[in-house]
Amino acid sequence: MENKRENFGSRLAVIFAMAGSAIGLGNIWRFPFMVGEHGGAAFILIYILATLLVSLPVFICEVTIGRRSRQTAYNAMPTLKPGLRLGRVAGFLSVLVPVVLASYYSVIGGWSLEYFFQAASGRIVRQSPAEVTTVFETFISSPWMPLTTHLLFLGICAFIVARGVKSGIEKFSKVSIPVLFFLIVGMLVYSVTLPGSAEGVRYMVHPDFSQINARSLAYALGQSFYSLSLGAGAIVTYGSYVKKSENIIVSSAATAVSDLLFAILAGLAVMPAVFAAGIEPGAGPGLVFQTIPFIFSSLGANLPIISTVCAIAFFLAITVAAITSEISLLEVAVSYLHDKFGLSRVWSSVLVFVFCGLVGALCSLSFGPLAAFKLSGMGLLDLFDWLCSNVLMLLLSLISVIFVGFFLGKENLRDELSNGGTLPLGRGLFNILYFAIKWVAPIAIALIFITNFIL
Ligand code: PFF
């Protein structure tokens, strides 16, 4: 198995692929409205602390589990500790979570693709600002268009995954992550030069701690887990393609810092524009799809060419970010079918496409023809999102840290992180990390559960 397994070619390839998974709709679509709803700069500060103190150690655990086992997420813990029931539960969740997540993530990826097309055709800039919300609602509630863009988006991602780890995932991420960086920085520059944007910049850099409470702490931690792709099998699976000579701590830290940077840049790009447009920052999930077109259409009358170019760049950025995340989810399922049943990557990708295509179709229709079908007051997409990000991903992350902290053991962890003693690994740093993995992370995750379900 070991010899046949593909590897990422270089450290940069590892970081780009992992950062590609981490940087996604979570950064550009979810983070800005979370910041808007939970107190601006104060939330950002807590988010940075949560990422460095809790999520990064969890990330290191997942990469370690993947690389040490050299197995896809389904088999990773059972290979390291045969017979451990917790490992089998984790294996099962590691197939369920990415498949469900990939199904509805692809629906929102499809919305980004549609808005990219609308930007490219000039429609976003031509429409009147008053029409923006109606256009969004009409689009998501119509049966065919969102279904088509969902399948198109999923098809692009399945195609990249079918090509393999090196020639598909690695090649795509190496090009798209730098492009994404320039697109976001370009957007930021555009956004902060808009008249009226200064208030938004102030909102992003001036902390108001009175808005911070247990709930916002739990949201910051939950968002940071989601943003780093934790608890979905993706990082474990990518970890299994990391070479034995690679430094896990350095690659993980570089990924976490890039993800943080992107979230903050995206927030700085979106929030000043939101203020410039006079929109409520806590407007919720529609923030990106409604406010950004609002701004482009408002400015379109005076600056049609610049607005069109920026609208194209912005929705291209969201779409590319969503593709690199979606492929990491599909890879978990494809490598499972490939490793467990010996199916070729192409056939595995076709099967995963069909399955996620169908489940995603139901999610997509939950805004239109299936809108009446609700469970606990939620449509299917919202329900799946809630189930994955508030329950299953946290549970899987909790199992991962407990597994490394209590079952894999300190010496095996040290051995993996120091590449068998060949890398320098300071005693102090290692002990802090081990403490964070064994105690801080499980307690923090348990607190999120308590806040979400009891408080
Ligand atoms: N990290 C992605 C984002 O921020 O959009 C979402 C995600 C991708 C979560 C892959 C989990 C995953 F395995």
Coordinates of N, CA, C and O and ligand atoms in Angstrom, one line a residue, residues 18-31 47 62 97-98 101-102 104-105 223-235 259 321-322 324-330 332 393, ligand 1:
M18 N -3.6 21.9 1.1 CA -4.3 22.0 2.4 C -4.9 23.3 2.5 O -6.0 23.5 3.0
A19 N -4.2 24.4 2.1 CA -4.8 25.7 2.2 C -6.0 25.8 1.3 O -7.0 26.4 1.5
G20 N -5.8 25.1 0.1 CA -7.0 25.1 -0.8 C -8.2 24.5 -0.2 O -9.3 25.0 -0.4
S21 N -8.0 23.4 0.6 CA -9.2 22.8 1.3 C -9.7 23.8 2.3 O -10.9 24.0 2.4
A22 N -8.8 24.4 3.1 CA -9.2 25.3 4.2 C -9.9 26.6 3.6 O -11.0 27.0 4.1
I23 N -9.2 27.2 2.6 CA -9.8 28.5 2.2 C -10.9 28.2 1.2 O -10.8 27.6 0.2
G24 N -12.1 28.7 1.6 CA -13.3 28.3 0.8 C -14.4 29.3 1.1 O -14.2 30.4 1.5
L25 N -15.6 28.8 0.8 CA -16.8 29.6 1.1 C -16.8 30.0 2.5 O -17.3 31.1 2.9
G26 N -16.2 29.2 3.4 CA -16.2 29.5 4.8 C -15.5 30.9 5.0 O -15.8 31.6 5.9
N27 N -14.4 31.1 4.3 CA -13.7 32.4 4.4 C -14.4 33.6 3.8 O -14.5 34.7 4.4
I28 N -14.9 33.4 2.6 CA -15.4 34.5 1.9 C -16.9 34.8 2.1 O -17.4 35.9 2.1
W29 N -17.6 33.7 2.4 CA -19.1 33.8 2.5 C -19.5 33.8 3.9 O -20.3 34.6 4.4
R30 N -18.9 32.9 4.8 CA -19.4 32.7 6.1 C -18.7 33.6 7.1 O -19.3 34.2 8.0
F31 N -17.3 33.8 7.0 CA -16.6 34.6 8.0 C -17.1 36.0 8.0 O -17.4 36.5 9.1
Y47 N -11.2 34.9 17.2 CA -11.0 33.9 16.2 C -9.6 33.6 16.0 O -9.2 32.4 15.8
E62 N -4.9 15.7 12.9 CA -5.4 15.1 11.7 C -4.4 14.7 10.7 O -4.4 13.6 10.1
V97 N -19.6 12.3 6.7 CA -19.5 13.8 6.7 C -19.1 14.4 5.4 O -19.8 15.3 4.9
P98 N -18.0 14.0 4.8 CA -17.6 14.7 3.6 C -18.6 14.5 2.4 O -18.8 15.4 1.6
L101 N -21.5 16.9 3.2 CA -21.0 18.3 3.1 C -20.7 18.6 1.7 O -21.1 19.7 1.2
A102 N -20.1 17.7 0.9 CA -19.8 18.0 -0.5 C -21.1 18.2 -1.3 O -21.1 19.0 -2.2
Y104 N -24.1 19.5 -0.3 CA -24.7 20.9 -0.3 C -23.7 22.0 -0.5 O -24.1 23.1 -1.0
Y105 N -22.4 21.7 -0.2 CA -21.4 22.7 -0.5 C -21.4 23.0 -2.0 O -21.2 24.2 -2.5
Q223 N -16.4 28.3 13.8 CA -16.1 28.8 12.5 C -14.6 28.5 12.2 O -14.3 28.1 11.0
S224 N -13.8 28.5 13.2 CA -12.4 28.2 12.9 C -12.2 26.8 12.6 O -11.4 26.4 11.7
F225 N -12.9 25.9 13.2 CA -12.9 24.4 12.8 C -13.4 24.2 11.4 O -12.7 23.5 10.6
Y226 N -14.5 24.9 11.1 CA -15.1 24.7 9.7 C -14.1 25.3 8.7 O -13.8 24.6 7.7
S227 N -13.5 26.4 9.0 CA -12.6 27.1 8.1 C -11.3 26.2 7.8 O -10.8 26.2 6.7
L228 N -10.9 25.5 8.9 CA -9.7 24.7 8.7 C -10.0 23.3 8.2 O -9.1 22.4 8.2
S229 N -11.2 23.1 7.8 CA -11.7 21.8 7.3 C -11.5 20.6 8.2 O -11.2 19.5 7.8
L230 N -11.7 20.9 9.5 CA -11.4 19.9 10.5 C -12.7 19.0 10.7 O -13.8 19.5 10.5
G231 N -12.5 17.8 11.0 CA -13.6 16.9 11.3 C -14.4 16.4 10.1 O -15.6 16.1 10.2
A232 N -13.8 16.4 9.0 CA -14.5 16.0 7.8 C -13.7 14.9 7.0 O -14.0 14.6 5.8
G233 N -12.6 14.5 7.5 CA -11.8 13.4 6.9 C -10.9 14.0 5.8 O -9.9 13.3 5.4
A234 N -11.1 15.2 5.4 CA -10.3 15.8 4.3 C -8.8 16.0 4.7 O -7.9 15.6 3.9
I235 N -8.5 16.5 5.9 CA -7.2 16.7 6.3 C -6.4 15.4 6.6 O -5.3 15.3 6.3
D259 N -4.9 30.5 6.0 CA -6.4 30.5 6.1 C -6.9 31.7 6.9 O -7.8 32.4 6.5
A321 N -12.1 29.4 -4.8 CA -11.9 28.9 -3.4 C -12.9 27.8 -3.1 O -12.5 26.8 -2.4
A322 N -14.1 27.8 -3.6 CA -15.0 26.7 -3.4 C -14.6 25.4 -4.0 O -14.7 24.3 -3.5
T324 N -11.5 24.4 -4.7 CA -10.4 23.7 -4.0 C -10.9 23.0 -2.7 O -10.3 22.0 -2.3
S325 N -11.9 23.6 -2.1 CA -12.4 22.9 -0.9 C -13.3 21.7 -1.3 O -13.1 20.7 -0.6
E326 N -14.1 21.9 -2.3 CA -14.9 20.7 -2.7 C -14.1 19.5 -3.1 O -14.4 18.4 -2.8
I327 N -13.0 19.8 -3.8 CA -12.2 18.6 -4.3 C -11.6 17.9 -3.0 O -11.4 16.7 -3.1
S328 N -11.3 18.6 -2.0 CA -10.7 17.9 -0.8 C -11.8 17.0 -0.2 O -11.5 15.9 0.4
L329 N -13.1 17.4 -0.3 CA -14.1 16.6 0.2 C -14.4 15.4 -0.7 O -14.5 14.2 -0.2
L330 N -14.4 15.6 -2.0 CA -14.6 14.5 -2.9 C -13.5 13.5 -2.8 O -13.7 12.3 -2.9
V332 N -11.9 12.4 -0.3 CA -12.1 11.5 0.8 C -12.9 10.3 0.3 O -12.6 9.1 0.5
M393 N -19.0 17.4 12.5 CA -17.6 17.7 12.4 C -16.9 17.9 13.7 O -15.7 17.6 13.9
Ligands
PFF1 N1 -12.8 24.9 4.9 C1 -13.9 25.0 3.9 C2 -14.3 26.5 3.9 O1 -13.9 27.3 4.7 O2 -15.1 26.8 3.1 C3 -15.1 24.1 4.2 C4 -14.7 22.7 4.3 C5 -14.0 22.0 3.2 C6 -14.9 22.0 5.5 C7 -13.5 20.8 3.4 C8 -14.5 20.7 5.6 C9 -13.8 20.1 4.6 F1 -13.4 18.9 4.7

